[in-house]
Coordinates of C-alpha atoms in Angstrom, one line a residue:
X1 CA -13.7 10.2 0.5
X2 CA -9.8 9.1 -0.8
X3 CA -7.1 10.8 0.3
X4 CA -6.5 12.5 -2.9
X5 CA -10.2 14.3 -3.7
X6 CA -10.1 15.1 0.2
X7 CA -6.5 16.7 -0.1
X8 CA -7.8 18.6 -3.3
X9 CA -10.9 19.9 -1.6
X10 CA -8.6 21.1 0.8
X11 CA -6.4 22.7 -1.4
X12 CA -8.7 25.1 -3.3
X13 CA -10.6 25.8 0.1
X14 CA -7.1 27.7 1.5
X15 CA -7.1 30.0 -1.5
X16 CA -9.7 31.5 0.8
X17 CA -8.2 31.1 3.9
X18 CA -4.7 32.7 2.8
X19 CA -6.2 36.2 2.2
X20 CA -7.1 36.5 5.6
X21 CA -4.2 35.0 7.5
X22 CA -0.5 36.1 7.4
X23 CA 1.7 33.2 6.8
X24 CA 5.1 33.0 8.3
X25 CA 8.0 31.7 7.0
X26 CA 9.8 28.8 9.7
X27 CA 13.0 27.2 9.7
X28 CA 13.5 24.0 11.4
X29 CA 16.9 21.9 12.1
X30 CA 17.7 19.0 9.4
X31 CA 17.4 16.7 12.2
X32 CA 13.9 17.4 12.5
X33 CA 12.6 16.5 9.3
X34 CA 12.4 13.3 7.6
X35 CA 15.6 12.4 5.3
X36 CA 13.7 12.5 2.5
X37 CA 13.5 16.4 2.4
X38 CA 17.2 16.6 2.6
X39 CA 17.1 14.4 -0.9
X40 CA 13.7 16.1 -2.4
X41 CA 14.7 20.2 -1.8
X42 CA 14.9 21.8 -4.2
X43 CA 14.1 19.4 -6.8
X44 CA 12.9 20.7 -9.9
X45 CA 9.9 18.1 -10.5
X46 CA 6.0 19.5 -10.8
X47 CA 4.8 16.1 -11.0
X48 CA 6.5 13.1 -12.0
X49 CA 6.0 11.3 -15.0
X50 CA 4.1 8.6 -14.4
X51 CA 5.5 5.8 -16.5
X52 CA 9.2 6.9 -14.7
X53 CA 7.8 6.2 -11.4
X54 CA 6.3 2.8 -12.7
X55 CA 10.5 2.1 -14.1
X56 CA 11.7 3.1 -10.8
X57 CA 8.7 1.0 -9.0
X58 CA 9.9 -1.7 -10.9
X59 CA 14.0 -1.4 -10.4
X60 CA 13.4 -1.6 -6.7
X61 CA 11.0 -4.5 -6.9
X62 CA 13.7 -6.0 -8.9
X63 CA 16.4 -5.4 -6.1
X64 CA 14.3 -5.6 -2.9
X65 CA 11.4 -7.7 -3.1
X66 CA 13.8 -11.1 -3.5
X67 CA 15.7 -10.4 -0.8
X68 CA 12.6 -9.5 1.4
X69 CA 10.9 -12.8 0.2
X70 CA 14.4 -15.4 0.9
X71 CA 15.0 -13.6 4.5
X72 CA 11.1 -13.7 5.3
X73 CA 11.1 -17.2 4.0
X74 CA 14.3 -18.5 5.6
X75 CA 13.2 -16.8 9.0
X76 CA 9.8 -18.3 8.9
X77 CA 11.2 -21.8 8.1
X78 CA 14.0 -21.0 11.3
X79 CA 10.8 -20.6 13.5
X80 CA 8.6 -23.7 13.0
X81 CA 11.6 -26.0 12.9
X82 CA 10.5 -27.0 16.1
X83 CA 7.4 -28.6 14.9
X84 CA 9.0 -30.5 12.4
X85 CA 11.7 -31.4 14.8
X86 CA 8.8 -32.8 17.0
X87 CA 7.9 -35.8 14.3
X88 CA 11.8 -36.4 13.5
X89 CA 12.6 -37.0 17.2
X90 CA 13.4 -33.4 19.3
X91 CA 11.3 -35.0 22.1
X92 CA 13.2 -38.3 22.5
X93 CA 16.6 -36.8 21.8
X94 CA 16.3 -34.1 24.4
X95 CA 14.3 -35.8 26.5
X96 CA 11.6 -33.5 26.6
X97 CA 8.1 -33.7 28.2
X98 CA 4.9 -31.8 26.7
X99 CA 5.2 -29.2 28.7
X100 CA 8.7 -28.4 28.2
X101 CA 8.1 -28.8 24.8
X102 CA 5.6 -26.2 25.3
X103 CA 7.8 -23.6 26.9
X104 CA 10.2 -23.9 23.9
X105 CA 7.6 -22.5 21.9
X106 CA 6.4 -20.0 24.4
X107 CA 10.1 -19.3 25.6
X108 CA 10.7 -17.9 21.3
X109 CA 8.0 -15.3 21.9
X110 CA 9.1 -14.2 25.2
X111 CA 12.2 -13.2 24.4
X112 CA 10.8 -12.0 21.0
X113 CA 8.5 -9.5 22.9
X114 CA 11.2 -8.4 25.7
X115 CA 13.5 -7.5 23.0
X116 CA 10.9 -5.7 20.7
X117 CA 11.0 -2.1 21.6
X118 CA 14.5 -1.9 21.9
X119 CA 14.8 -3.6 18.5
X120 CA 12.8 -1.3 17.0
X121 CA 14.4 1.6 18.3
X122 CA 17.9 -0.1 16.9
X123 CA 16.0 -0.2 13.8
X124 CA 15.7 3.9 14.1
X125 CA 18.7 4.1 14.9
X126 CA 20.9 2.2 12.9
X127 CA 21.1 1.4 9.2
X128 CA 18.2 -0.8 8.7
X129 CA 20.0 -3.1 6.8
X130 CA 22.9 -3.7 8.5
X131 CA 21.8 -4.3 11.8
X132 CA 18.9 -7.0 10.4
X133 CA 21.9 -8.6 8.6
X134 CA 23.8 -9.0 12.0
X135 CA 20.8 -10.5 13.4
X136 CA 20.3 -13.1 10.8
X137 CA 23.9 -14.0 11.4
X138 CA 23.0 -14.4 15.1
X139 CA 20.1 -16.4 15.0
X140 CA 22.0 -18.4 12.2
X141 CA 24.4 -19.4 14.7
X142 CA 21.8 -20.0 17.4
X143 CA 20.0 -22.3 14.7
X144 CA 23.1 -24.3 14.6
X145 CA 23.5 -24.6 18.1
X146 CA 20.1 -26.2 18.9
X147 CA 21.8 -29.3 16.9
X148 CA 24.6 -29.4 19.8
X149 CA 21.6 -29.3 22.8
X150 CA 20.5 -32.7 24.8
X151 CA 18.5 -31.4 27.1
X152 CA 15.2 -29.2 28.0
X153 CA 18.0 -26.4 29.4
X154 CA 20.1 -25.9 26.4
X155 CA 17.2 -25.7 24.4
X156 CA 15.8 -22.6 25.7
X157 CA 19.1 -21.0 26.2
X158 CA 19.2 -20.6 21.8
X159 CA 15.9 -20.7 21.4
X160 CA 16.1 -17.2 23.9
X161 CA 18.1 -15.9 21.6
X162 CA 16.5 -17.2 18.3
X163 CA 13.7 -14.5 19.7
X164 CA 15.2 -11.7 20.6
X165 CA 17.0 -11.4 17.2
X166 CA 14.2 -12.3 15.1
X167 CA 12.3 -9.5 16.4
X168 CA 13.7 -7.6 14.2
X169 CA 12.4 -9.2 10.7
X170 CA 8.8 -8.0 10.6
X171 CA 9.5 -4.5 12.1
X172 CA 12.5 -4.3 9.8
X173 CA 10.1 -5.1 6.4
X174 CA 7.3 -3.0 7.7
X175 CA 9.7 0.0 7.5
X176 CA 11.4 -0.7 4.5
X177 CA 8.1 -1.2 2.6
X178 CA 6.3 2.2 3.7
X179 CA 10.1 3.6 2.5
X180 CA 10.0 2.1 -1.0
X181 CA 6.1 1.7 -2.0
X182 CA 3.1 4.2 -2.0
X183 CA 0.1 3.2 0.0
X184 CA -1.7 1.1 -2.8
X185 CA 1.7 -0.7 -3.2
X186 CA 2.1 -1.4 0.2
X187 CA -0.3 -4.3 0.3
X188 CA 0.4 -6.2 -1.9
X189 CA 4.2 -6.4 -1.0
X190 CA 3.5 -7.2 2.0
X191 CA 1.7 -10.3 0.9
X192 CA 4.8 -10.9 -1.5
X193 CA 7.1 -11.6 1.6
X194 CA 4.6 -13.0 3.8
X195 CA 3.6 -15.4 1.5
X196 CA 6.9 -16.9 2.0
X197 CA 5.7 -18.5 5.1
X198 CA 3.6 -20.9 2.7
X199 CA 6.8 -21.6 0.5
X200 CA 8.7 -21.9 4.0
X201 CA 6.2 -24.6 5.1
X202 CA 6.7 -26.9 1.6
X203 CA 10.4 -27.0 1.8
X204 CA 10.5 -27.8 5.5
X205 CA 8.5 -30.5 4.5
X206 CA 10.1 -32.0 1.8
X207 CA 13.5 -31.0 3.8
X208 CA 12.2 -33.4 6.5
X209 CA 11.0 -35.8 4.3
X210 CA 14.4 -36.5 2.7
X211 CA 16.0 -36.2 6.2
X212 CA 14.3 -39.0 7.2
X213 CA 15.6 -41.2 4.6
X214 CA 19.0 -40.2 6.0
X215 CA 20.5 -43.3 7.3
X216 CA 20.9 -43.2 11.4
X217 CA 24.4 -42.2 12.6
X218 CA 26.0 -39.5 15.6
X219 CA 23.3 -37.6 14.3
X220 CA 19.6 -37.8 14.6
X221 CA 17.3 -36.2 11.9
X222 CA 15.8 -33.4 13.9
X223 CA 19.6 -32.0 14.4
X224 CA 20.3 -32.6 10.9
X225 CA 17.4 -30.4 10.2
X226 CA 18.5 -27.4 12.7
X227 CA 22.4 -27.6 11.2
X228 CA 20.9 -27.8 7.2
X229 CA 18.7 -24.6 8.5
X230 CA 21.4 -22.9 10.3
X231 CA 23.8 -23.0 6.9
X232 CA 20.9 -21.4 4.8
X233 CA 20.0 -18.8 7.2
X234 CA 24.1 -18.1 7.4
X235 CA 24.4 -17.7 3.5
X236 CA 21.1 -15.3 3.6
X237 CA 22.5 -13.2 6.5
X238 CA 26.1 -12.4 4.0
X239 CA 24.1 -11.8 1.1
X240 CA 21.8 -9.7 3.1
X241 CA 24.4 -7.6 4.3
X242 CA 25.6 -6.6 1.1
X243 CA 23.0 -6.4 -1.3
X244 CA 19.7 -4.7 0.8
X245 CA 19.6 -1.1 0.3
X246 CA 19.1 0.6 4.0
X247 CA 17.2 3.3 2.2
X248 CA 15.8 4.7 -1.3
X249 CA 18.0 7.6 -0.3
X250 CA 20.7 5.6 -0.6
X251 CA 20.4 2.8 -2.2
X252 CA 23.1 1.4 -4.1
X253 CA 21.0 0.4 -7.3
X254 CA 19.4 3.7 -8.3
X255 CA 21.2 6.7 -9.6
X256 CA 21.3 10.3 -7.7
X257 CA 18.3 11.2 -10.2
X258 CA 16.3 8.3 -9.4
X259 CA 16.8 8.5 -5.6
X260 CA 15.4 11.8 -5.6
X261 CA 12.7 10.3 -7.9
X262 CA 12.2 7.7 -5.6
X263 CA 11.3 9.9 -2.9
X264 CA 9.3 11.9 -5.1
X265 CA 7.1 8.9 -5.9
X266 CA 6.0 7.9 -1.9
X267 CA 5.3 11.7 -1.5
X268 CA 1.8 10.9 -1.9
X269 CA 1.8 8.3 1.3
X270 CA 2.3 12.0 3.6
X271 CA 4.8 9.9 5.9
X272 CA 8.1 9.8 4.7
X273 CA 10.9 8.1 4.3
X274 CA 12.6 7.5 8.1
X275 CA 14.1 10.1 10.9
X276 CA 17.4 9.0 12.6
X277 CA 16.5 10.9 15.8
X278 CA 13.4 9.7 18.7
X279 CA 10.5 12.1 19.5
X280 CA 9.0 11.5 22.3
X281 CA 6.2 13.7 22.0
X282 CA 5.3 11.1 19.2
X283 CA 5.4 8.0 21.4
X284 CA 3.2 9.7 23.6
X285 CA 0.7 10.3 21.0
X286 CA 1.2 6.6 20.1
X287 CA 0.0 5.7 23.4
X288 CA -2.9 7.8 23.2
X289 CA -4.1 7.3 20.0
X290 CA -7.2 4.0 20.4
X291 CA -6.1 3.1 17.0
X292 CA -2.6 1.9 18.6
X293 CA -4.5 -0.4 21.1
X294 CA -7.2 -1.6 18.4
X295 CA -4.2 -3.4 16.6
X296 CA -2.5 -4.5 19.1
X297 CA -5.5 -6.4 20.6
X298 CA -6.2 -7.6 17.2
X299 CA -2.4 -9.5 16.9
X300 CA -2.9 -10.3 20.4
X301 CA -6.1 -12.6 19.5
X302 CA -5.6 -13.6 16.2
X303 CA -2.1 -14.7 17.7
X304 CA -3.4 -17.4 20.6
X305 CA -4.5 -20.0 17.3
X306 CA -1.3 -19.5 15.9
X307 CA 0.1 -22.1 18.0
X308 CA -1.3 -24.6 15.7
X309 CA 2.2 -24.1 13.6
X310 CA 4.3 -26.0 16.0
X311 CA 0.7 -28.3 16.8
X312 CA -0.2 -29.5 13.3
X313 CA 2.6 -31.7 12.6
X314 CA 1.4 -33.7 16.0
X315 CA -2.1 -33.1 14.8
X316 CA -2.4 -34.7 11.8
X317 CA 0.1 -37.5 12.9
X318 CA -2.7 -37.8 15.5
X319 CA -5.0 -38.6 13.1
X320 CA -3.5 -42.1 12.0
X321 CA -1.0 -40.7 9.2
X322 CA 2.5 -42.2 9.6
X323 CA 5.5 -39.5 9.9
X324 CA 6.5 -39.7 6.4
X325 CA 2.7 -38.8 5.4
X326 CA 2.7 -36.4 7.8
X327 CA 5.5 -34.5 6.3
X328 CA 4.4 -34.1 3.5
X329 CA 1.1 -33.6 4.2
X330 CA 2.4 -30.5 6.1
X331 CA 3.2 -29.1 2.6
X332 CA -0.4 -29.1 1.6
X333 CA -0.7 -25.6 4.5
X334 CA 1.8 -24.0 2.8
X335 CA 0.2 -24.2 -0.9
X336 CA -2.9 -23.0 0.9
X337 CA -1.0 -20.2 2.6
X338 CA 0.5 -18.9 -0.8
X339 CA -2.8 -18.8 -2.3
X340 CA -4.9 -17.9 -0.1
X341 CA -2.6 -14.7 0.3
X342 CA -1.9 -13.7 -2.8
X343 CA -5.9 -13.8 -3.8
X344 CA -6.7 -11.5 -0.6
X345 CA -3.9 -8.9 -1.0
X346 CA -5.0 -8.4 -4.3
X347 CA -8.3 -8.2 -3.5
X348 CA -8.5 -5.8 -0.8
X349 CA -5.6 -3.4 -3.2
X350 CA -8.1 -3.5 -6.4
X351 CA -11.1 -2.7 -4.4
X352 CA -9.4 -0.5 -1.7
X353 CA -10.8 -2.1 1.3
X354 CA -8.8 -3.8 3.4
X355 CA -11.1 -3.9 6.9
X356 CA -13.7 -5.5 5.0
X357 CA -11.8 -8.0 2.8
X358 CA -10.0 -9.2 6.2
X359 CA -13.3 -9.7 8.0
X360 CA -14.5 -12.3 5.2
X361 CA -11.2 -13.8 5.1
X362 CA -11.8 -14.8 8.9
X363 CA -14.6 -17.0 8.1
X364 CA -13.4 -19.7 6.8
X365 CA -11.0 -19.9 9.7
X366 CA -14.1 -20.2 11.6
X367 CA -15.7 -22.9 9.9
X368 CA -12.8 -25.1 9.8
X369 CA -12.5 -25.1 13.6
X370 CA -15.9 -25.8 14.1
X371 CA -15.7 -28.4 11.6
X372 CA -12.9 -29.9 13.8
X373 CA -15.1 -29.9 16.6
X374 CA -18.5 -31.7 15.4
X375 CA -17.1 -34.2 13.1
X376 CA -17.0 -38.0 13.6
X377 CA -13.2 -38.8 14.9
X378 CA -13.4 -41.9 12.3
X379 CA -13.2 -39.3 9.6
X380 CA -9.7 -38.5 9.6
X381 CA -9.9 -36.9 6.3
X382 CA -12.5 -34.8 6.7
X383 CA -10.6 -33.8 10.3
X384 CA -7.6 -33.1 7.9
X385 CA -9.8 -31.0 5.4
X386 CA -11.1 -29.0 8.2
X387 CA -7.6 -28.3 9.8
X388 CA -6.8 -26.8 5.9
X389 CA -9.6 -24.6 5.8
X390 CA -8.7 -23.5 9.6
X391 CA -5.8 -21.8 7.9
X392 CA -7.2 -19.9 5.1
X393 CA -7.5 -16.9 7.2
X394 CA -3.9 -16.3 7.6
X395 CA -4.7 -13.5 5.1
X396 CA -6.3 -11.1 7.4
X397 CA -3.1 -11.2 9.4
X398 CA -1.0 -9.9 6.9
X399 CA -3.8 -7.1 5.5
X400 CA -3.7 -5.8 8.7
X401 CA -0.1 -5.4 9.1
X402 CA 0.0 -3.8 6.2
X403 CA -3.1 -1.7 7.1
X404 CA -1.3 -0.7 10.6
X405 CA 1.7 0.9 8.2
X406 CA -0.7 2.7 5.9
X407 CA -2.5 4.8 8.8
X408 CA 0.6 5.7 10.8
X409 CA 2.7 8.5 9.8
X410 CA 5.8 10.1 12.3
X411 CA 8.6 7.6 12.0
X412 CA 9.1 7.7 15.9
X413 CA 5.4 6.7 16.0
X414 CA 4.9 4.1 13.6
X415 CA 7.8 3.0 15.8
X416 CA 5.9 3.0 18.3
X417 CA 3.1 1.3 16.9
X418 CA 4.9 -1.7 15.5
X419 CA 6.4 -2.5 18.2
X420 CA 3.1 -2.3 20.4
X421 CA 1.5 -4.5 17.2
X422 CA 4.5 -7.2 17.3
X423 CA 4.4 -7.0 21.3
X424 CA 0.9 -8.1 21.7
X425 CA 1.4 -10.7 18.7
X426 CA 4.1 -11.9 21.0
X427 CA 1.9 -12.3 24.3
X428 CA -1.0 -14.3 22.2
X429 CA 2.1 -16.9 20.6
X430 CA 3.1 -17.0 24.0
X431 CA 0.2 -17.6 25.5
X432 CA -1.3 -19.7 22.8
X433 CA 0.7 -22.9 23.3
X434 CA -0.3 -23.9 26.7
X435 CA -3.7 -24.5 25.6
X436 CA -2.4 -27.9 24.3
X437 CA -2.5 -30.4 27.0
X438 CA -2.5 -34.1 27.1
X439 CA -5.5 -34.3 28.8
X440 CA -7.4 -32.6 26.0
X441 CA -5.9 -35.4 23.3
X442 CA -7.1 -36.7 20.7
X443 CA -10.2 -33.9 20.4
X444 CA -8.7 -31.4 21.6
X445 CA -11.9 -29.2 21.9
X446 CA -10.7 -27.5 24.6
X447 CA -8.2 -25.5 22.7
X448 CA -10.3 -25.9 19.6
X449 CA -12.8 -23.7 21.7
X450 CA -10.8 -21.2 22.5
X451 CA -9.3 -21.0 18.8
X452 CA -12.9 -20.5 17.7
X453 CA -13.5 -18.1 20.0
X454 CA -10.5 -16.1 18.8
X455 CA -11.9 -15.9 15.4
X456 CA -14.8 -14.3 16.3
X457 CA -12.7 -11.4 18.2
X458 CA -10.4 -11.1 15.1
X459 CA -13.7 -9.5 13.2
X460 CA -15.2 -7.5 15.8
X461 CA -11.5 -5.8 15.9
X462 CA -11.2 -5.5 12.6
X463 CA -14.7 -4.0 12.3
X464 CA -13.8 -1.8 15.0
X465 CA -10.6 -0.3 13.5
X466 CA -12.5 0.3 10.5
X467 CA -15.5 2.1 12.4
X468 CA -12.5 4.3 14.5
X469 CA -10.9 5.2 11.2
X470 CA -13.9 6.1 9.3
X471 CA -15.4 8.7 12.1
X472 CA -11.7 10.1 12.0
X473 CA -12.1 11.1 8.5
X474 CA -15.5 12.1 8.5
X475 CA -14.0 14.9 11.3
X476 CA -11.1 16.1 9.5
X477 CA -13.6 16.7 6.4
X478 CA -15.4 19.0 8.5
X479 CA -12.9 21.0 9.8
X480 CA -11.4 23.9 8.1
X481 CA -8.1 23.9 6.2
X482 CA -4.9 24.0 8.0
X483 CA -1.8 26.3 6.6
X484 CA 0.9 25.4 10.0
X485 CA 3.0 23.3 8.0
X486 CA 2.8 25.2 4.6
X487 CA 6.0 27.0 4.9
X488 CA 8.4 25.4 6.7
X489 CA 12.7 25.8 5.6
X490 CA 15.4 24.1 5.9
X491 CA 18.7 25.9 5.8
X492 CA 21.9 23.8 3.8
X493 CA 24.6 24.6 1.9
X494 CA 24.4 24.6 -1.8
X495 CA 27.0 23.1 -4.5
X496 CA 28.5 26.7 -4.4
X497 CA 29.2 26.8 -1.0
X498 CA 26.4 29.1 0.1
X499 CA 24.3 28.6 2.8
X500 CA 20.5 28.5 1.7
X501 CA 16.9 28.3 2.6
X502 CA 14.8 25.0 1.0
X503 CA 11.4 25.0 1.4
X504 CA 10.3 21.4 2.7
X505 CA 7.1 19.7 1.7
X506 CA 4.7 18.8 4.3
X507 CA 5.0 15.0 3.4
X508 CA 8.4 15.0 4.4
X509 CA 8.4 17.1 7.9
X510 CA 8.3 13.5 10.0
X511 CA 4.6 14.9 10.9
X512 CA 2.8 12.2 12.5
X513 CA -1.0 11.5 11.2
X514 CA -2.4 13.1 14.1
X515 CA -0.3 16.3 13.6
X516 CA -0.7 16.9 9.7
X517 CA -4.9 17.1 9.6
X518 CA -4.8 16.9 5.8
X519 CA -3.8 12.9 6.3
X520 CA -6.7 10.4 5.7
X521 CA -6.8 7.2 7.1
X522 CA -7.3 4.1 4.3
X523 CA -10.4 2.0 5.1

């Protein structure tokens, strides 16, 4: 059943209900309720016009979406600069061997992990905006400084703190996107700004293709390609700062009307907007819920393969391309990447099914590993064909991110839960790159095995989330109607001067999923 015919069920079942119970009025403190309802009281809409809330859909996608697609594109491209650094010379310059070039991959994620709840309690806290902004500056600067390192020690001192600030990009979008887009919408946008990964893997190849044609001097390629980076990321970071709206409450673009309007238009999602303030009561639930732990083992697993991204460089030079072919080959994942996503995002919006659409998208992810396994070394462009299709899954990744956002309502909690989700994707990049050793080379079945293996977990989870989160709903249709939340006030003082009561929406009471029993979980 969809969240809408089960709400309206629900709905005509409490005209019954009513005559029996007596309803009290409750006043609750500003601070409690989402900041949304401070912006919807009293606002003097029925229902809004559908064609305005497509305008004002398409106003912020105008003004948000570019910005959430350069940052997510510039971060990605910050993160896999090591792998290209690899083939232009990062291991000779610093004098690296392959298992410190290991911990520099692993070293990104640990610090990306240890800094992840307090991030995303920054992100509460603070204007969202702003503080990503003054994280992009930071890792900018930290992106420069790799050029300046010469050794294995340097090295992990920026690439420490590359981590811990770019814990903050995926948390930071998640937010912003359950702010600005209805359920439906969510999807999709995601896969607008993940997407960016693909375009973030074509211009770091052709960026290290035409800095190899650099002619030698003071300073090598691979530090040519962390300073060109670090500039980019810089520019991003001031443009960031001023132009990203922290909230539709108050973003800069949109008129007083509209913001209310705005608000109006996610009412349907049932979580809000944000809430400045930590519950703990909604952490705890968090913690409890199975839900929480189903994603998080999911981005643990489907995390261990994604240390092919600082791999395949070395990879498919492995295969007897040269390092000019291998850069550009590298291009080929990304045009995969931006395909393959934009196909399944779509899909799984039009026929409202994400579990389902990001189990089949993990089957190709399986045959190309096995593929990698069983055929003849001598075919090194069949090998190279296979390592392609090994990445068409990506998809599933980013459905169930966005998934994670559409079931989780309490701001504290979905807190909560993205940080748990971004944790474990952090222990599986962590863990995923020691599976590369030189013993293993040139097959490599080894970690191929595991990788394979890893796929196959990725459905069950994903099958499993899906099983949890339809017996949820199948619960909540059998129970009877709930009236706790229906008349809750806030008091504030009007234009006049005059203190008043404001009645406040259940959608925008910061209740978490578990609390408000009319909220149905997406499948």
């Amino acid at each position: 059943m969809s969240s809408r015919s089960s709400n309206d069920k629900r709905i005509d079942e409490k005209a019954e209900y009513d005559t029996k119970d007596t309803v009290h009025d409750v006043s609750v403190s500003v601070d409690d309720v989402d900041t949304g309802a401070i912006v919807a009281a009293g606002v003097d809409v029925a229902e809004l016009d559908p064609a305005e809330a497509i305008r004002i859909r398409k106003k912020i996608d105008r003004h948000v979406l570019p910005l959430m697609c350069v940052l997510y594109w510039v971060q990605f491209m910050d993160k896999t600069t090591l792998g290209n650094a690899a083939i232009l010379g990062i291991k000779q310059g610093a004098h690296l061997t392959t298992d410190q070039y290991n911990w520099l991959g692993t070293i990104f994620y640990l610090s990306y992990l240890v800094m992840q709840f307090p991030q995303n309690l920054a992100l509460q806290r603070f204007p969202i905006a702003k503080w990503m902004s003054f994280n992009v500056f930071l890792w900018a600067v930290s992106l420069c400084c790799h050029a300046a390192c010469h050794n294995f020690a340097g090295l992990m001192v920026v690439r420490t703190l590359l981590g811990a600030c770019e814990g903050t990009m995926t948390a930071g979008f998640l937010f912003v996107t359950a702010m600005f887009y209805t359920r439906r919408e969510q999807g999709i946008r995601v896969g607008y700004w993940f997407f960016m990964n693909g375009f973030a893997q074509i211009i770091s190849g052709f960026l290290s293709f035409g800095i190899l044609h650099i002619k030698p001097g003071r300073i090598a390629p691979w530090q040519w390609l962390m300073l060109i980076t670090g500039i980019m990321t810089l520019i991003t970071a001031v443009c960031f700062w001023f132009l990203f709206p922290d909230s539709p409450t108050t973003a800069w673009f949109l008129t007083p009307r509209e913001r209310q309007l705005a608000v109006l238009r996610i009412k349907e999602n049932q979580t809000g907007i944000e809430n400045k303030h930590f519950k703990k009561e909604q952490m705890f639930e968090a913690l409890r819920d199975r839900k929480t732990w189903l994603f998080a083992a999911f981005s643990a697993v489907t995390q261990v393969p994604n240390s092919l991204s600082n791999q395949k460089p070395l990879i498919v030079n492995s295969f007897g391309f040269t390092v000019l072919q291998t850069t550009l080959l590298t291009c080929v994942d990304g045009v995969i990447s931006i395909i393959t996503i934009v196909v399944g995002v779509h899909v799984a919006a039009r026929t409202n099914q994400r579990g389902i659409t990001a189990c089949l998208w993990k089957l190709p992810n399986l045959l190309g590993g096995i593929l990698i396994m069983t055929l003849p070394w001598s075919n090194k462009v069949g090998l190279l064909c296979a390592l392609w299709v090994s990445g068409l899954g990506t998809t599933a990744y980013v459905i169930v991110v966005a998934w994670l956002t559409s079931v989780t309502a309490g701001h504290t909690k979905r807190v909560t839960n993205n940080a748990m989700l971004l944790i474990a994707y952090c222990v599986g990049n962590a863990v995923g790159p020691f599976m590369w050793k030189d013993e293993y080379k040139p097959r490599n079945r080894v970690p191929w095995g595991i990788i394979n293996g890893c796929f196959i977990l990725d459905m069950l989870f994903i099958l499993l989330i899906r099983w949890e989160l339809s017996a949820e709903n199948k619960r909540r249709d059998r129970e009877p109607p709930s009236d706790e939340y229906d008349n809750v006030y806030i008091e504030r003082i009007s234009p006049d001067g005059v203190p008043e009561k404001v009645k406040v929406d259940k959608e925008f009471l910061d209740l978490t999923d578990g609390q408000n029993r009319d909220f149905r979980y997406v499948l």
